[in-house]
Amino acid sequence: MSFDLVLFGGTGDLTWRKLMPALFQAFRHGKLPEGGRLIAVARDERTDEQYRAFIKERFAEVDSSKQPSDEEFARFAELLHYRRMDLSRPEDYAGLKDAINARGAHTVVLFLATSPHLFPQICAQLGAVGLNGLNVRVVLEKPLGHDLASAQEINRVVRAAFDENQALRIDHYLGKPAVQNLSALRFGNALFEPLWRRESIANIQITLAERLGVGTRGDYYDTTGALRDMVQNHALQLLTMIAMEPPPTNDANCIRDEKLKVLRSLKPFTPEGVARDVIRGQYRAGTVDGKAVVGYLDEVKVPAASACETFVALRTEVQNWRWAGVPFYLRTGKRMAVPEAQIVINFREVPHPIFPGASRANKLVIKLQPEDGLELHLLAAKGSATSGSGTSEVLAPVSLDLDFDKAFSSHRVGAYERLLLDAIAGRLNLFVRSDEQEQAWRWVEPVLEAWRNDATGPRPYAAGTWGPAAASALVARDGFAWSEEQ
Ligand code: BG6
């Protein structure tokens, strides 16, 4: 199946850091369909050869285990082409269309790896020159808006040129292998389904913790914050995958319909609810991995008096029959103690303990990164102990561990690799539909609004910790603790 993949923003960070390495991995492992052409588009003048040299140089900065040999790169480079475009000039779009039509590829994927403020302009121009036929798909990278109104405006402009099924909104968390495993765990196995409900589950915790600070992205981050950057999209998408009902088929729209129902069932925030159930924090100087690091306010391109949150913890509920009353805790932050993304399903304790001192409940840990695996925590008999009241069994916590990298020794497809391959193949399951995205904005908006009206700002926390103490109190209030504290 021949394809043209056009990368707008062809010299930008996203392209060389994530997209090109992912495309190279797909190529190296024989997953990229034959007959492909990768066309990078950017503003400056370059030849194909100069662009190939640029990408080769940048590859040196990516993970060393993923580096191509000279021979591998030479073969990959044959797919790479460069095209200069001024994105405001209609003639340049017409030229791109001619170049694409001249080859007549079966599929055309237009990946907008540019700043989002250019999306409306690019989509309108693509529509105007007719580069929106049925074989064309457009891929949009976040941030897709900064609130509901701006997201709706982007969707309106995109929809004027492309059908919903042609517009692929990326949430790269959905491309992570662990997230596909979550779907497989729930809908490919009958084991957990009877337990996957309020009667058996005490609470659910989603933690997306990063050790890194904002780095050189201070200007972007400061107008975004953790709620928009991680919660509105990644954390909520994970929540929908955990809470959704089994879809009737594995078809993209069946899955998206179920995810949308979850988003619509989330308990809406009132101003009092935000004050009670949402904690925001901002990192101060501290020690991370043995090294002293500066606080957020001293990062480059961050205003000295910024009230931007680098940490959010919140409690919500999914208000339906399956989940009524079960707390869902979401937590994400920069400069956390440990780089770790995981979902913890905490089951209820036994109704009537007969073993002394053993009240620890079972939990299922779905690990997204750094490792990708599953852990089922159980209690097992360790031996016996004798006390005044006789001899009794001593139980100790043990876990069943599944490491997917070990279980599947073949190459595991990374998030961007998977999403790019799906975009080329037209598989939409892992892309976010506009109504899901807008519903997620609708849900976070009262939080943004309440924060705007609250001058107290984020709570400080030392870099290299698990965030403000209030985040622990949020969970402790219900009689629980964050998983790492148990
Ligand atoms: C991005 C955010 O969407 O996700 C970044 O904009 C964040 O701020 C990144 O660092 C985290 O992704 P991952 O895959 O490294 O967990």
Short mmCIF file of C-alpha atoms and ligand atoms in Angstrom, two decimals:
data_model
loop_
_atom_site.label_atom_id
_atom_site.label_comp_id
_atom_site.label_asym_id
_atom_site.label_seq_id
_atom_site.Cartn_x
_atom_site.Cartn_y
_atom_site.Cartn_z
CA MET A 1 0.00 0.00 0.00
CA SER A 2 1.78 3.16 -1.14
CA PHE A 3 1.55 6.20 1.08
CA ASP A 4 2.78 9.76 1.40
CA LEU A 5 3.29 10.97 4.94
CA VAL A 6 3.71 14.73 5.03
CA LEU A 7 5.18 16.17 8.21
CA PHE A 8 4.35 19.83 8.65
CA GLY A 9 6.86 21.21 11.13
CA GLY A 10 9.45 18.95 9.53
CA THR A 11 12.43 20.51 11.31
CA GLY A 12 10.70 20.94 14.68
CA ASP A 13 11.32 19.12 17.95
CA LEU A 14 8.39 16.75 17.72
CA THR A 15 9.48 15.60 14.27
CA TRP A 16 13.08 14.84 15.04
CA ARG A 17 12.69 13.75 18.65
CA LYS A 18 9.65 11.52 18.35
CA LEU A 19 8.27 11.06 14.84
CA MET A 20 11.42 10.32 12.84
CA PRO A 21 12.84 7.88 15.44
CA ALA A 22 9.44 6.15 15.55
CA LEU A 23 9.27 5.95 11.76
CA PHE A 24 12.80 4.61 11.68
CA GLN A 25 11.93 1.88 14.21
CA ALA A 26 8.90 0.91 12.12
CA PHE A 27 11.15 0.81 9.05
CA ARG A 28 13.87 -1.18 10.82
CA HIS A 29 11.39 -3.82 11.99
CA GLY A 30 9.73 -4.09 8.61
CA LYS A 31 6.45 -2.60 9.82
CA LEU A 32 6.36 0.47 7.60
CA PRO A 33 4.36 -0.44 4.50
CA GLU A 34 6.37 -0.64 1.29
CA GLY A 35 6.09 2.23 -1.16
CA GLY A 36 6.15 4.98 1.42
CA ARG A 37 7.46 8.49 1.08
CA LEU A 38 8.10 10.78 4.05
CA ILE A 39 7.90 14.43 3.06
CA ALA A 40 9.08 16.93 5.65
CA VAL A 41 7.76 20.43 5.18
CA ALA A 42 9.28 23.55 6.71
CA ARG A 43 9.98 27.17 5.96
CA ASP A 44 13.68 27.25 5.12
CA GLU A 45 15.44 26.27 1.93
CA ARG A 46 17.03 22.79 2.03
CA THR A 47 17.67 19.99 -0.38
CA ASP A 48 16.61 16.39 0.34
CA GLU A 49 20.26 15.62 1.03
CA GLN A 50 20.57 18.45 3.54
CA TYR A 51 17.42 17.35 5.31
CA ARG A 52 18.65 13.75 5.50
CA ALA A 53 21.92 14.99 7.00
CA PHE A 54 19.96 17.07 9.53
CA ILE A 55 17.91 14.06 10.65
CA LYS A 56 20.99 11.84 10.81
CA GLU A 57 22.70 14.35 13.08
CA ARG A 58 19.62 14.58 15.31
CA PHE A 59 19.37 10.80 15.58
CA ALA A 60 22.61 10.94 17.51
CA GLU A 61 20.62 12.60 20.32
CA VAL A 62 18.06 9.83 20.68
CA ASP A 63 18.36 6.67 22.78
CA SER A 64 21.57 4.85 21.80
CA SER A 65 19.89 1.43 21.50
CA LYS A 66 17.75 2.94 18.76
CA GLN A 67 20.57 4.42 16.70
CA PRO A 68 20.67 3.34 13.07
CA SER A 69 23.90 2.04 11.56
CA ASP A 70 25.16 4.05 8.55
CA GLU A 71 23.86 1.38 6.24
CA GLU A 72 20.42 1.33 7.89
CA PHE A 73 20.19 5.09 7.83
CA ALA A 74 21.14 5.21 4.16
CA ARG A 75 18.24 2.89 3.33
CA PHE A 76 15.81 4.82 5.56
CA ALA A 77 17.00 8.14 4.08
CA GLU A 78 15.80 7.07 0.64
CA LEU A 79 12.25 7.57 1.94
CA LEU A 80 12.99 11.08 3.21
CA HIS A 81 12.18 14.14 1.15
CA TYR A 82 12.09 17.79 1.96
CA ARG A 83 9.77 20.51 0.70
CA ARG A 84 10.00 24.20 1.46
CA MET A 85 6.64 25.78 2.17
CA ASP A 86 5.41 29.11 3.40
CA LEU A 87 2.25 28.04 5.21
CA SER A 88 0.50 31.32 4.46
CA ARG A 89 0.87 30.98 0.65
CA PRO A 90 -1.91 29.18 -1.23
CA GLU A 91 0.51 28.50 -4.15
CA ASP A 92 2.69 26.41 -1.84
CA TYR A 93 -0.26 24.16 -0.96
CA ALA A 94 -1.13 23.85 -4.64
CA GLY A 95 2.49 22.82 -5.29
CA LEU A 96 2.31 20.20 -2.54
CA LYS A 97 -0.92 18.85 -3.96
CA ASP A 98 0.63 18.56 -7.43
CA ALA A 99 3.64 16.74 -6.02
CA ILE A 100 1.36 14.30 -4.18
CA ASN A 101 -1.00 13.80 -7.12
CA ALA A 102 1.89 13.21 -9.49
CA ARG A 103 2.72 10.07 -7.55
CA GLY A 104 -0.86 9.00 -6.85
CA ALA A 105 -0.17 7.24 -3.53
CA HIS A 106 -2.96 5.11 -2.16
CA THR A 107 -3.00 6.99 1.17
CA VAL A 108 -1.94 10.48 2.16
CA VAL A 109 -1.34 11.32 5.82
CA LEU A 110 -0.80 14.96 6.72
CA PHE A 111 0.76 15.20 10.18
CA LEU A 112 0.51 18.66 11.71
CA ALA A 113 3.55 18.75 13.97
CA THR A 114 3.46 22.54 14.04
CA SER A 115 2.40 24.98 16.68
CA PRO A 116 -1.39 24.51 17.11
CA HIS A 117 -2.13 28.14 16.31
CA LEU A 118 -1.33 27.20 12.70
CA PHE A 119 -3.85 24.32 12.53
CA PRO A 120 -6.83 26.43 11.38
CA GLN A 121 -4.77 28.11 8.67
CA ILE A 122 -3.24 24.85 7.42
CA CYS A 123 -6.55 22.96 7.41
CA ALA A 124 -8.35 25.78 5.61
CA GLN A 125 -5.63 25.94 2.94
CA LEU A 126 -5.56 22.16 2.50
CA GLY A 127 -9.33 22.23 2.03
CA ALA A 128 -9.11 25.16 -0.38
CA VAL A 129 -6.69 23.35 -2.73
CA GLY A 130 -8.63 20.10 -2.42
CA LEU A 131 -5.95 18.20 -0.51
CA ASN A 132 -8.71 16.59 1.55
CA GLY A 133 -9.96 13.74 -0.66
CA LEU A 134 -11.18 10.50 0.85
CA ASN A 135 -7.68 8.98 0.80
CA VAL A 136 -6.33 11.86 2.91
CA ARG A 137 -6.10 11.88 6.71
CA VAL A 138 -4.93 14.74 8.88
CA VAL A 139 -3.20 14.07 12.21
CA LEU A 140 -3.35 16.71 14.93
CA GLU A 141 -0.98 16.85 17.88
CA LYS A 142 -1.92 18.38 21.19
CA PRO A 143 -2.48 20.93 22.61
CA LEU A 144 -5.83 21.06 20.85
CA GLY A 145 -7.13 24.24 22.42
CA HIS A 146 -6.66 25.66 25.89
CA ASP A 147 -10.33 25.49 26.90
CA LEU A 148 -13.65 24.29 25.51
CA ALA A 149 -14.28 27.30 23.26
CA SER A 150 -10.84 27.18 21.63
CA ALA A 151 -11.06 23.38 21.15
CA GLN A 152 -14.47 23.79 19.54
CA GLU A 153 -13.09 26.47 17.24
CA ILE A 154 -10.23 24.20 16.10
CA ASN A 155 -12.70 21.37 15.55
CA ARG A 156 -14.98 23.64 13.56
CA VAL A 157 -12.19 24.67 11.20
CA VAL A 158 -10.88 21.12 10.84
CA ARG A 159 -14.39 19.83 10.17
CA ALA A 160 -14.91 22.41 7.43
CA ALA A 161 -12.16 20.67 5.46
CA PHE A 162 -12.14 17.07 6.75
CA ASP A 163 -14.71 14.53 7.90
CA GLU A 164 -14.51 13.34 11.51
CA ASN A 165 -13.04 10.03 10.32
CA GLN A 166 -10.29 11.85 8.45
CA ALA A 167 -9.19 13.89 11.48
CA LEU A 168 -6.96 11.90 13.85
CA ARG A 169 -6.33 13.56 17.21
CA ILE A 170 -3.29 12.14 18.93
CA ASP A 171 -3.08 11.36 22.60
CA HIS A 172 0.22 9.56 22.64
CA TYR A 173 -0.68 7.76 25.90
CA LEU A 174 -3.21 5.74 23.91
CA GLY A 175 -0.34 4.47 21.77
CA LYS A 176 1.58 3.10 24.76
CA PRO A 177 1.68 -0.72 24.80
CA ALA A 178 0.39 -0.79 28.39
CA VAL A 179 -2.75 0.98 27.32
CA GLN A 180 -3.49 -1.63 24.67
CA ASN A 181 -2.83 -4.20 27.34
CA LEU A 182 -5.41 -2.57 29.53
CA SER A 183 -7.95 -3.14 26.82
CA ALA A 184 -6.73 -6.72 26.34
CA LEU A 185 -6.83 -7.35 30.09
CA ARG A 186 -10.41 -6.17 30.37
CA PHE A 187 -11.97 -7.34 27.13
CA GLY A 188 -9.78 -10.29 26.12
CA ASN A 189 -10.06 -12.06 29.48
CA ALA A 190 -13.13 -12.97 31.47
CA LEU A 191 -11.24 -13.14 34.75
CA PHE A 192 -11.49 -9.58 36.00
CA GLU A 193 -14.86 -8.54 34.64
CA PRO A 194 -16.94 -9.79 37.60
CA LEU A 195 -14.61 -7.86 39.92
CA TRP A 196 -14.41 -4.69 37.81
CA ARG A 197 -17.07 -2.78 39.71
CA ARG A 198 -18.01 -0.98 42.89
CA GLU A 199 -18.80 -4.17 44.82
CA SER A 200 -15.15 -5.32 44.60
CA ILE A 201 -13.10 -2.19 44.04
CA ALA A 202 -12.36 0.28 46.83
CA ASN A 203 -10.61 2.96 44.79
CA ILE A 204 -8.62 3.55 41.64
CA GLN A 205 -5.45 5.60 41.40
CA ILE A 206 -3.84 6.97 38.27
CA THR A 207 -0.36 8.40 38.73
CA LEU A 208 1.60 10.04 35.92
CA ALA A 209 4.74 11.23 37.67
CA GLU A 210 7.73 12.70 35.88
CA ARG A 211 11.14 13.29 37.33
CA LEU A 212 11.98 15.96 34.76
CA GLY A 213 11.14 19.62 35.25
CA VAL A 214 9.84 21.86 32.48
CA GLY A 215 13.29 22.08 30.88
CA THR A 216 13.41 24.58 28.05
CA ARG A 217 9.64 24.53 27.50
CA GLY A 218 8.91 27.12 30.20
CA ASP A 219 7.06 29.47 27.84
CA TYR A 220 4.72 26.73 26.57
CA TYR A 221 4.26 25.19 29.98
CA ASP A 222 3.55 28.39 31.83
CA THR A 223 0.48 29.11 29.72
CA THR A 224 -0.62 25.48 29.98
CA GLY A 225 -0.01 23.93 33.41
CA ALA A 226 -0.38 20.32 34.51
CA LEU A 227 -4.18 20.25 34.33
CA ARG A 228 -4.23 21.08 30.63
CA ASP A 229 -0.95 19.35 29.80
CA MET A 230 -1.61 15.96 31.41
CA VAL A 231 -5.03 15.67 33.07
CA GLN A 232 -7.45 16.91 30.38
CA ASN A 233 -5.98 14.44 27.91
CA HIS A 234 -3.67 11.64 29.08
CA ALA A 235 -5.04 10.99 32.58
CA LEU A 236 -8.67 11.24 31.48
CA GLN A 237 -8.10 8.94 28.53
CA LEU A 238 -6.64 6.35 30.90
CA LEU A 239 -9.60 6.79 33.21
CA THR A 240 -12.03 6.16 30.34
CA MET A 241 -10.19 2.96 29.39
CA ILE A 242 -10.52 1.69 32.96
CA ALA A 243 -14.11 2.71 33.54
CA MET A 244 -15.72 2.12 30.12
CA GLU A 245 -18.26 -0.62 29.50
CA PRO A 246 -17.24 -3.45 27.16
CA PRO A 247 -17.89 -2.14 23.63
CA PRO A 248 -20.06 -4.25 21.30
CA THR A 249 -17.15 -4.56 18.83
CA ASN A 250 -13.57 -3.40 18.60
CA ASP A 251 -14.60 -0.80 16.04
CA ALA A 252 -13.26 2.71 16.69
CA ASN A 253 -16.63 4.34 17.08
CA CYS A 254 -17.94 1.64 19.42
CA ILE A 255 -14.93 2.23 21.66
CA ARG A 256 -15.18 6.01 21.46
CA ASP A 257 -18.91 5.90 22.26
CA GLU A 258 -18.17 4.00 25.47
CA LYS A 259 -15.33 6.33 26.41
CA LEU A 260 -17.56 9.34 25.82
CA LYS A 261 -20.19 7.89 28.17
CA VAL A 262 -17.56 7.70 30.91
CA LEU A 263 -16.55 11.32 30.37
CA ARG A 264 -20.20 12.31 30.55
CA SER A 265 -20.57 10.37 33.81
CA LEU A 266 -17.73 12.14 35.60
CA LYS A 267 -18.91 14.03 38.64
CA PRO A 268 -19.07 17.70 37.62
CA PHE A 269 -16.99 20.13 39.64
CA THR A 270 -18.61 22.95 41.62
CA PRO A 271 -16.41 25.74 43.08
CA GLU A 272 -16.70 24.01 46.52
CA GLY A 273 -15.84 20.69 44.90
CA VAL A 274 -12.69 22.17 43.38
CA ALA A 275 -11.63 23.59 46.75
CA ARG A 276 -12.22 20.21 48.40
CA ASP A 277 -11.16 17.71 45.75
CA VAL A 278 -8.44 19.33 43.63
CA ILE A 279 -4.93 20.09 44.86
CA ARG A 280 -2.52 22.10 42.74
CA GLY A 281 1.17 22.44 43.45
CA GLN A 282 4.32 24.04 42.09
CA TYR A 283 7.81 22.67 42.60
CA ARG A 284 10.47 24.52 44.52
CA ALA A 285 14.18 23.79 44.52
CA GLY A 286 15.06 20.32 45.72
CA THR A 287 17.06 17.20 45.02
CA VAL A 288 16.25 14.87 42.20
CA ASP A 289 18.21 11.70 41.63
CA GLY A 290 20.93 13.00 43.96
CA LYS A 291 21.31 16.33 42.14
CA ALA A 292 20.20 19.78 43.29
CA VAL A 293 17.65 21.30 40.93
CA VAL A 294 16.07 24.74 40.77
CA GLY A 295 12.45 25.52 41.51
CA TYR A 296 9.87 26.16 38.79
CA LEU A 297 10.07 29.94 39.18
CA ASP A 298 13.79 29.84 38.38
CA GLU A 299 13.39 27.77 35.21
CA VAL A 300 14.14 29.52 31.93
CA LYS A 301 11.28 31.38 30.25
CA VAL A 302 9.10 31.18 33.38
CA PRO A 303 7.76 34.50 34.77
CA ALA A 304 9.02 35.24 38.28
CA ALA A 305 5.54 35.39 39.85
CA SER A 306 3.96 32.54 37.93
CA ALA A 307 0.97 30.76 39.51
CA CYS A 308 1.20 27.90 37.01
CA GLU A 309 0.64 24.46 38.53
CA THR A 310 3.25 21.76 37.92
CA PHE A 311 1.31 19.23 39.99
CA VAL A 312 -2.34 18.25 40.24
CA ALA A 313 -4.05 15.64 42.38
CA LEU A 314 -7.79 15.25 42.27
CA ARG A 315 -10.60 13.03 43.36
CA THR A 316 -13.52 12.28 41.13
CA GLU A 317 -16.28 9.71 40.69
CA VAL A 318 -17.86 8.04 37.70
CA GLN A 319 -21.54 8.44 38.36
CA ASN A 320 -23.11 5.29 36.97
CA TRP A 321 -24.25 1.87 38.21
CA ARG A 322 -20.89 0.20 37.86
CA TRP A 323 -18.83 2.81 39.67
CA ALA A 324 -21.13 4.83 41.97
CA GLY A 325 -19.22 5.91 45.05
CA VAL A 326 -15.79 4.55 44.00
CA PRO A 327 -13.17 7.30 44.26
CA PHE A 328 -10.93 7.77 41.23
CA TYR A 329 -7.79 9.63 42.23
CA LEU A 330 -5.69 11.24 39.51
CA ARG A 331 -2.26 12.63 40.15
CA THR A 332 0.40 14.06 37.87
CA GLY A 333 3.42 16.25 38.39
CA LYS A 334 6.83 17.35 37.25
CA ARG A 335 9.91 16.89 39.45
CA MET A 336 8.36 14.01 41.35
CA ALA A 337 10.23 11.52 43.51
CA VAL A 338 10.14 8.73 40.95
CA PRO A 339 9.41 8.72 37.21
CA GLU A 340 6.47 6.42 37.15
CA ALA A 341 3.20 6.09 35.28
CA GLN A 342 0.82 3.54 36.67
CA ILE A 343 -2.78 2.70 37.40
CA VAL A 344 -3.58 0.99 40.67
CA ILE A 345 -6.84 -0.85 41.17
CA ASN A 346 -7.29 -1.27 44.90
CA PHE A 347 -9.71 -4.04 45.74
CA ARG A 348 -11.81 -4.15 48.87
CA GLU A 349 -10.55 -5.89 51.97
CA VAL A 350 -11.91 -9.29 52.97
CA PRO A 351 -15.31 -8.86 54.65
CA HIS A 352 -14.33 -10.87 57.73
CA PRO A 353 -10.59 -11.33 58.45
CA ILE A 354 -9.68 -14.61 60.10
CA PHE A 355 -5.90 -14.19 59.94
CA PRO A 356 -4.54 -11.91 62.64
CA GLY A 357 -2.92 -8.69 61.47
CA ALA A 358 -3.51 -9.41 57.79
CA SER A 359 -5.89 -6.83 56.52
CA ARG A 360 -3.98 -5.69 53.47
CA ALA A 361 -6.21 -5.64 50.42
CA ASN A 362 -5.38 -6.99 46.99
CA LYS A 363 -4.34 -4.61 44.27
CA LEU A 364 -3.69 -4.79 40.59
CA VAL A 365 -0.97 -2.46 39.33
CA ILE A 366 -0.95 -1.66 35.66
CA LYS A 367 2.49 -0.25 34.92
CA LEU A 368 2.86 2.05 31.95
CA GLN A 369 6.44 3.20 32.45
CA PRO A 370 9.35 2.96 33.00
CA GLU A 371 8.47 -0.75 32.75
CA ASP A 372 5.40 -2.01 31.04
CA GLY A 373 3.72 -4.76 33.00
CA LEU A 374 1.16 -5.98 35.47
CA GLU A 375 1.47 -6.83 39.14
CA LEU A 376 -1.22 -8.58 41.13
CA HIS A 377 -0.66 -8.15 44.85
CA LEU A 378 -1.95 -10.96 47.06
CA LEU A 379 -1.44 -12.24 50.56
CA ALA A 380 0.13 -15.66 50.96
CA ALA A 381 0.91 -17.91 53.93
CA LYS A 382 4.46 -17.33 55.06
CA GLY A 383 4.52 -19.59 58.10
CA SER A 384 3.01 -19.74 61.51
CA ALA A 385 3.47 -17.81 64.73
CA THR A 386 2.69 -18.82 68.25
CA SER A 387 1.25 -16.39 70.75
CA GLY A 388 -0.72 -16.66 74.01
CA SER A 389 -3.87 -17.48 72.06
CA GLY A 390 -2.26 -20.35 70.14
CA THR A 391 -0.57 -20.87 66.80
CA SER A 392 -1.79 -19.02 63.76
CA GLU A 393 -0.91 -18.59 60.12
CA VAL A 394 1.19 -15.54 59.23
CA LEU A 395 0.32 -13.96 55.92
CA ALA A 396 2.73 -11.84 53.91
CA PRO A 397 2.26 -9.73 50.79
CA VAL A 398 3.51 -11.28 47.55
CA SER A 399 2.96 -10.32 43.94
CA LEU A 400 2.50 -11.98 40.60
CA ASP A 401 4.57 -9.95 38.17
CA LEU A 402 4.24 -9.85 34.46
CA ASP A 403 6.87 -7.97 32.48
CA PHE A 404 5.64 -7.57 28.92
CA ASP A 405 9.11 -6.92 27.54
CA LYS A 406 10.13 -10.36 28.78
CA ALA A 407 6.85 -12.03 27.86
CA PHE A 408 7.09 -10.84 24.28
CA SER A 409 10.67 -10.96 23.14
CA SER A 410 9.93 -9.50 19.70
CA HIS A 411 10.16 -5.75 19.09
CA ARG A 412 7.47 -3.90 21.07
CA VAL A 413 6.02 -1.08 19.10
CA GLY A 414 6.40 2.30 20.86
CA ALA A 415 3.60 4.86 21.24
CA TYR A 416 4.38 7.13 18.28
CA GLU A 417 5.34 4.20 16.11
CA ARG A 418 2.00 2.56 16.78
CA LEU A 419 0.04 5.75 16.19
CA LEU A 420 1.87 6.59 12.96
CA LEU A 421 1.33 3.07 11.63
CA ASP A 422 -2.35 3.26 12.58
CA ALA A 423 -2.69 6.65 10.90
CA ILE A 424 -1.23 5.20 7.69
CA ALA A 425 -3.45 2.11 7.91
CA GLY A 426 -6.56 4.15 8.78
CA ARG A 427 -7.15 2.39 12.13
CA LEU A 428 -8.86 4.98 14.29
CA ASN A 429 -9.27 3.12 17.61
CA LEU A 430 -6.40 4.93 19.32
CA PHE A 431 -7.31 8.44 18.21
CA VAL A 432 -9.56 10.77 20.13
CA ARG A 433 -12.88 11.82 18.61
CA SER A 434 -13.82 15.51 18.79
CA ASP A 435 -16.78 14.93 21.12
CA GLU A 436 -14.55 13.07 23.62
CA GLN A 437 -12.02 15.85 23.51
CA GLU A 438 -14.64 18.54 23.97
CA GLN A 439 -16.31 16.67 26.82
CA ALA A 440 -12.95 16.41 28.59
CA TRP A 441 -12.58 20.19 28.29
CA ARG A 442 -16.12 20.69 29.56
CA TRP A 443 -15.22 18.69 32.66
CA VAL A 444 -11.96 20.52 33.49
CA GLU A 445 -13.28 24.02 32.79
CA PRO A 446 -14.83 24.61 36.25
CA VAL A 447 -11.43 23.80 37.75
CA LEU A 448 -9.71 26.36 35.54
CA GLU A 449 -12.43 28.84 36.39
CA ALA A 450 -12.18 28.24 40.15
CA TRP A 451 -8.40 28.65 40.04
CA ARG A 452 -8.71 31.91 38.14
CA ASN A 453 -10.86 33.21 41.00
CA ASP A 454 -8.62 31.95 43.76
CA ALA A 455 -5.60 34.10 44.54
CA THR A 456 -3.98 31.55 46.87
CA GLY A 457 -2.26 29.86 43.94
CA PRO A 458 -0.54 26.47 43.89
CA ARG A 459 0.95 24.88 47.01
CA PRO A 460 4.74 24.62 47.01
CA TYR A 461 6.44 21.22 47.10
CA ALA A 462 10.11 20.35 47.07
CA ALA A 463 11.41 18.91 43.80
CA GLY A 464 12.04 15.19 44.19
CA THR A 465 9.01 14.53 46.41
CA TRP A 466 5.47 13.27 45.81
CA GLY A 467 3.98 16.77 45.79
CA PRO A 468 2.22 18.83 48.47
CA ALA A 469 1.12 17.04 51.65
CA ALA A 470 -2.46 18.03 50.83
CA ALA A 471 -2.42 15.43 48.04
CA SER A 472 -1.93 12.68 50.62
CA ALA A 473 -4.63 14.22 52.81
CA LEU A 474 -7.04 14.12 49.86
CA VAL A 475 -6.80 10.34 49.75
CA ALA A 476 -6.44 9.87 53.51
CA ARG A 477 -9.78 11.63 53.96
CA ASP A 478 -11.45 8.56 52.45
CA GLY A 479 -9.34 6.23 54.58
CA PHE A 480 -6.86 5.38 51.77
CA ALA A 481 -3.26 6.17 50.84
CA TRP A 482 -1.49 6.66 47.53
CA SER A 483 -0.05 3.39 46.42
CA GLU A 484 3.61 4.29 46.96
CA GLU A 485 2.87 5.17 50.57
CA GLN A 486 1.31 1.85 51.51
C1 BG6 B 1 3.26 15.46 26.92
C2 BG6 B 1 3.36 16.67 27.81
O1 BG6 B 1 1.99 15.38 26.34
O2 BG6 B 1 3.51 14.29 27.68
C3 BG6 B 1 4.72 16.73 28.48
O3 BG6 B 1 3.16 17.85 27.04
C4 BG6 B 1 5.02 15.44 29.19
O4 BG6 B 1 4.79 17.81 29.40
C5 BG6 B 1 4.80 14.25 28.26
O5 BG6 B 1 6.36 15.47 29.62
C6 BG6 B 1 4.91 12.93 29.01
O6 BG6 B 1 4.90 11.90 28.10
P1 BG6 B 1 5.67 10.54 28.41
O7 BG6 B 1 5.32 9.65 27.27
O8 BG6 B 1 7.12 10.90 28.49
O9 BG6 B 1 5.13 10.08 29.72
#
